[in-house]
mmCIF file of C-alpha atoms in Angstrom:
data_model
loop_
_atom_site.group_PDB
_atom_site.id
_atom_site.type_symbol
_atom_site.label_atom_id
_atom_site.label_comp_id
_atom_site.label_asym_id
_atom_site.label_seq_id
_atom_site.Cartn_x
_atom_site.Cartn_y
_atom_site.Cartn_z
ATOM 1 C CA UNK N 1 -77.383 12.478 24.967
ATOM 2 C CA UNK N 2 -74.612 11.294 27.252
ATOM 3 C CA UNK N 3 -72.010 10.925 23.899
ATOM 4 C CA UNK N 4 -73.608 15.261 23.065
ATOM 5 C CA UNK N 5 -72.585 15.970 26.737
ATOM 6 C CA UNK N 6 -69.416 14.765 26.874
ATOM 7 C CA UNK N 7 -68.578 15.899 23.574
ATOM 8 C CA UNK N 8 -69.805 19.886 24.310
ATOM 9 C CA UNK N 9 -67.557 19.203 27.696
ATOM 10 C CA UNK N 10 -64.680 18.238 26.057
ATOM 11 C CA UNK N 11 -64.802 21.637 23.462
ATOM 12 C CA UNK N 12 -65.625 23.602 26.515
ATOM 13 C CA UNK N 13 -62.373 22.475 28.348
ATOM 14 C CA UNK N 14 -60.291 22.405 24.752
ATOM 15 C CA UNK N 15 -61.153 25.997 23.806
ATOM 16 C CA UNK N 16 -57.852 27.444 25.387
ATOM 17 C CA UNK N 17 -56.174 25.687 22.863
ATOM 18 C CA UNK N 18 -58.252 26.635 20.137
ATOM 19 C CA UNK N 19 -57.958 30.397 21.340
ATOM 20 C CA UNK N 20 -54.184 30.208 20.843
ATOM 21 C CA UNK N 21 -54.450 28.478 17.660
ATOM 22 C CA UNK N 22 -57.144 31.490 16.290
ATOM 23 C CA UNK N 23 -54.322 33.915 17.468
ATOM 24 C CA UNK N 24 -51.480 32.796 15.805
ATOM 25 C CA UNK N 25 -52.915 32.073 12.830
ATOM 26 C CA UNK N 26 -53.905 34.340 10.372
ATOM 27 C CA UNK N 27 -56.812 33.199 8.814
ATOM 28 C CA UNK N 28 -57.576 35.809 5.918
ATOM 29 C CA UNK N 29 -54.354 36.782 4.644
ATOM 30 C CA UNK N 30 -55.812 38.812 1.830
ATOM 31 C CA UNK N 31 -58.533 40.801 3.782
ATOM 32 C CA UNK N 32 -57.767 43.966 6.426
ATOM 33 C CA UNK N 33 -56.637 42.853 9.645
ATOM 34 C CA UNK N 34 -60.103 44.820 11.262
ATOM 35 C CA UNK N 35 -62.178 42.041 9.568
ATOM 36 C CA UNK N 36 -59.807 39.279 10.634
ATOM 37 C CA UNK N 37 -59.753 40.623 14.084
ATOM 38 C CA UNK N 38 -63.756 40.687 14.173
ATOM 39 C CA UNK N 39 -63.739 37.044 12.789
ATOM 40 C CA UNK N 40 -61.506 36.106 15.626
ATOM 41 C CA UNK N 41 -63.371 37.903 18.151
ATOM 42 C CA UNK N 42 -66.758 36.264 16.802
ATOM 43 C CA UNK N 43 -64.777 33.054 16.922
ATOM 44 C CA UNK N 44 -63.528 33.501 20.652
ATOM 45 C CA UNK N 45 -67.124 34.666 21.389
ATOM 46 C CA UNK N 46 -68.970 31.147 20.403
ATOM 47 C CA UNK N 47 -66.355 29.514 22.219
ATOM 48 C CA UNK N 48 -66.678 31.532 25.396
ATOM 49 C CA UNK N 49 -70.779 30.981 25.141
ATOM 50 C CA UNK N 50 -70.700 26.962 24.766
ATOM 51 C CA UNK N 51 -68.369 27.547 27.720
ATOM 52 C CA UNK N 52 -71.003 29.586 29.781
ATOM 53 C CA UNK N 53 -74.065 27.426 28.276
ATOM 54 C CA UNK N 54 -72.520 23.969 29.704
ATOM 55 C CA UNK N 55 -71.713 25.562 33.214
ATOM 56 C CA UNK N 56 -75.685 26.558 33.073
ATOM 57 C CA UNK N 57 -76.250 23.149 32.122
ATOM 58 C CA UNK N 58 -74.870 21.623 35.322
ATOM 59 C CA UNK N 59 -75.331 24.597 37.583
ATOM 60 C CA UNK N 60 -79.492 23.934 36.459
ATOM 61 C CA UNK N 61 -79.420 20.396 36.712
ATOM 62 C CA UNK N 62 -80.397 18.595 39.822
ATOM 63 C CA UNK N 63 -78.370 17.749 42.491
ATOM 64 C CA UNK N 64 -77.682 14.276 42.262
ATOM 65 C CA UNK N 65 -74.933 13.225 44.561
ATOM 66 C CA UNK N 66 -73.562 14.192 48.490
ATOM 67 C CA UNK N 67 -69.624 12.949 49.583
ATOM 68 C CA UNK N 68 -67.988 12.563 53.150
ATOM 69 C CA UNK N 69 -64.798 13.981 52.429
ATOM 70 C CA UNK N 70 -61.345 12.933 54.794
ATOM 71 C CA UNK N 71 -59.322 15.606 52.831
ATOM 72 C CA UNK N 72 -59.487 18.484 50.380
ATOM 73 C CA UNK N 73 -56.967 20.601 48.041
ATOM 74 C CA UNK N 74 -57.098 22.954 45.439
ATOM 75 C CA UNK N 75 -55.048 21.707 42.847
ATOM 76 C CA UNK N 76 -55.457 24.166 39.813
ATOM 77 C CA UNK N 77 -51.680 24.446 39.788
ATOM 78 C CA UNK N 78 -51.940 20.284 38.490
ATOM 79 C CA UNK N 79 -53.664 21.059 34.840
ATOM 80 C CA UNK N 80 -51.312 23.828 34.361
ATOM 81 C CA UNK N 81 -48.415 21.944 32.435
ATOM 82 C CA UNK N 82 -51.178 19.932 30.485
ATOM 83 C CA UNK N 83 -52.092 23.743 29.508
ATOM 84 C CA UNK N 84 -48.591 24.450 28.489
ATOM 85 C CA UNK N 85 -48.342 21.418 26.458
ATOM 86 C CA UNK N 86 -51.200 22.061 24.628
ATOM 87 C CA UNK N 87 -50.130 25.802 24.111
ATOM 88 C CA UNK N 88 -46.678 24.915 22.848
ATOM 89 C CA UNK N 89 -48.534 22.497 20.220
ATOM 90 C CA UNK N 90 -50.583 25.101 18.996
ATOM 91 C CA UNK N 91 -47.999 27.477 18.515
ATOM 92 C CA UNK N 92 -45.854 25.406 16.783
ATOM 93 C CA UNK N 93 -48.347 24.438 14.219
ATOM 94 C CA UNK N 94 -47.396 27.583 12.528
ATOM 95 C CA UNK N 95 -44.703 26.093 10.107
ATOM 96 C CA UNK N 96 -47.450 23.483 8.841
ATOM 97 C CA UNK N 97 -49.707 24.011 5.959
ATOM 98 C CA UNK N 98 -53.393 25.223 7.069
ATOM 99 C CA UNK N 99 -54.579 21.615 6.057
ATOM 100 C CA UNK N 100 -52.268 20.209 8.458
ATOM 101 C CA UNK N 101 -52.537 22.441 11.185
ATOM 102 C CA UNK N 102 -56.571 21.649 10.820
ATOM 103 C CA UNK N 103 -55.914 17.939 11.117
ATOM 104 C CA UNK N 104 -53.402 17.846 14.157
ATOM 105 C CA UNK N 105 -56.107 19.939 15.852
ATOM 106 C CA UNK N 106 -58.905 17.782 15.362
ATOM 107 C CA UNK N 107 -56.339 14.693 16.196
ATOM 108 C CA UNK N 108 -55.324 16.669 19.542
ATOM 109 C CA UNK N 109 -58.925 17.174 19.983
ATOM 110 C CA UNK N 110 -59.750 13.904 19.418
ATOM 111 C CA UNK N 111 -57.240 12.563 22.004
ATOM 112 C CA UNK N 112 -58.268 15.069 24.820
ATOM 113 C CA UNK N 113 -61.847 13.530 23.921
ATOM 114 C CA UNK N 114 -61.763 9.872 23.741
ATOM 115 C CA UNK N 115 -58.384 9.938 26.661
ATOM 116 C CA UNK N 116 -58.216 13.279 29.255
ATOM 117 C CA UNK N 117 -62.456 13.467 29.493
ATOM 118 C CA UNK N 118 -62.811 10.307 31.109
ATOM 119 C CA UNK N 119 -61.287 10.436 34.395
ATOM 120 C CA UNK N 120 -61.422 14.262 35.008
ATOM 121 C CA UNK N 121 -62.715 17.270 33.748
ATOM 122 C CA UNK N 122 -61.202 20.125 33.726
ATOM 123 C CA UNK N 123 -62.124 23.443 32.078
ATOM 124 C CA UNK N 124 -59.743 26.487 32.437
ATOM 125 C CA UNK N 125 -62.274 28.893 31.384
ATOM 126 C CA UNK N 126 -64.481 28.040 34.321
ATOM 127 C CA UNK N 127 -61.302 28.434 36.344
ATOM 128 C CA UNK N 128 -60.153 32.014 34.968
ATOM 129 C CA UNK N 129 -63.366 33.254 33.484
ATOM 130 C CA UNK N 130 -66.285 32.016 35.858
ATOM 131 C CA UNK N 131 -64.487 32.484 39.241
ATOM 132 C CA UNK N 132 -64.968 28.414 40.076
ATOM 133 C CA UNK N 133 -61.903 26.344 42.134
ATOM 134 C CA UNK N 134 -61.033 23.365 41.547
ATOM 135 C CA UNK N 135 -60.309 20.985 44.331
ATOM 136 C CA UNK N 136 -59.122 17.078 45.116
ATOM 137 C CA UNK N 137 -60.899 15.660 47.240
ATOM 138 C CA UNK N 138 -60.664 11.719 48.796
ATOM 139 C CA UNK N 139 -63.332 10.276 50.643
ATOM 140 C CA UNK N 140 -63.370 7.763 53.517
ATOM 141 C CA UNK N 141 -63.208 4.981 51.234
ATOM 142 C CA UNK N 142 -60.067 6.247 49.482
ATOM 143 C CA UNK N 143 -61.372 7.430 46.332
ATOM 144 C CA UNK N 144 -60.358 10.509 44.906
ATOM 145 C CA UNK N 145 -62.761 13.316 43.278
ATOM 146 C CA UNK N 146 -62.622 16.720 41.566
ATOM 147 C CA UNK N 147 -65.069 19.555 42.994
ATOM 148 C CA UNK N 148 -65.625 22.492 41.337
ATOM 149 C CA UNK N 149 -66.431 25.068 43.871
ATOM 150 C CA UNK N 150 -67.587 28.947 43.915
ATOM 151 C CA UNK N 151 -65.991 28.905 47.738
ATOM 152 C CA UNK N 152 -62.368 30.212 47.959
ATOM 153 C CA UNK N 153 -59.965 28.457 49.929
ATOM 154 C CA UNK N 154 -62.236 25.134 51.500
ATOM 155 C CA UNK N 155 -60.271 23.455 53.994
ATOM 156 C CA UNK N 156 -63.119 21.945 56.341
ATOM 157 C CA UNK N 157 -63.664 17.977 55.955
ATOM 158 C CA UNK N 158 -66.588 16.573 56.090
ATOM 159 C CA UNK N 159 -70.297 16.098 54.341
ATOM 160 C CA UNK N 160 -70.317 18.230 51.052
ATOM 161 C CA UNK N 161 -73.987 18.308 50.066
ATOM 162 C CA UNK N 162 -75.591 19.792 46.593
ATOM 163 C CA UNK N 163 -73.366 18.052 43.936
ATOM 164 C CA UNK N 164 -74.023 17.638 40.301
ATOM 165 C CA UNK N 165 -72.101 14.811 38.928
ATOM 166 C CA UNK N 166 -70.423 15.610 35.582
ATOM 167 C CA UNK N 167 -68.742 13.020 35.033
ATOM 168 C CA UNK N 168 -67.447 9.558 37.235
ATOM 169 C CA UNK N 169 -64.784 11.423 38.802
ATOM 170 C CA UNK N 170 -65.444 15.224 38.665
ATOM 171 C CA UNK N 171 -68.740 17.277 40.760
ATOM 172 C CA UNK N 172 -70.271 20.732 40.427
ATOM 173 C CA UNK N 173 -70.599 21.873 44.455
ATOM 174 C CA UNK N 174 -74.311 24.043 43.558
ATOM 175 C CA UNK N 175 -74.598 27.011 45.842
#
């Protein structure tokens, strides 16, 4: 179940990507460009729904975990360039043949799963889409943590109570 989780994660926070590759590539050359645009749509749709459906996942699971924090910072401005590089990879795909661009996508995919997932996760449709923030936080130990948050702007240290863990490194703060 763990392996399932991780893996819907990982699509959930890769999506952007695939969004951008669905848009510049035309994927029914010989049909009107009203049925490819409906295919696309349909496309961005399931993507935005496994999105929404693993944010109800964690916002419906039970809080698990509390943290005495020494210092917090939003820090969506950090997983912008990683963003960017994916965007520039998916737009230059266009040159390739469709077989290719299929395979470096599910090799990029397959990197952001097994490498990026592990320490933290970060989704950008929760970010632009779901209204969350995303903050670093360190403890009074020293580690360091990711909090998504509905609260704007958090700048009080402290005990943050009602946390779902998602992963080692990353929380959902539950309202």
């Amino acid at each position: 179940m763990k392996l399932l989780e991780r893996f819907f994660l990982s699509l959930s926070s890769f999506f952007p990507g695939l969004i951008l590759f669905i848009f510049t590539r035309n994927f029914f050359p010989n049909v009107e460009n009203l049925l490819a645009s409906i295919a696309k749509f349909i496309l961005i749709s399931v993507m935005l729904v496994v999105a929404f459906v693993s944010l109800k996942y964690f916002e419906e699971k039970e809080i698990s975990d509390t943290a005495t924090i020494v210092s917090i910072q939003p820090v969506e401005h950090e997983i912008i360039p990683t963003y960017i590089g994916l965007f520039v990879i998916m737009v230059g795909l266009g040159s390739l043949s469709f077989i290719y661009q299929i395979f470096i996508v599910f090799f990029i995919f397959v990197i952001w799963f097994v490498l990026m997932e592990k320490s933290y996760y970060f989704n950008l449709i929760w970010l632009l889409v779901f209204k969350y923030r995303y903050y670093k936080v360190h403890d009074e130990v020293g580690n360091t943590y990711i909090i998504y948050s509905k609260r704007n702007d958090v700048k009080e240290v402290g005990k943050i109570q009602n946390l779902v863990r998602i992963n080692n490194f990353t929380f959902l703060e539950k309202d």
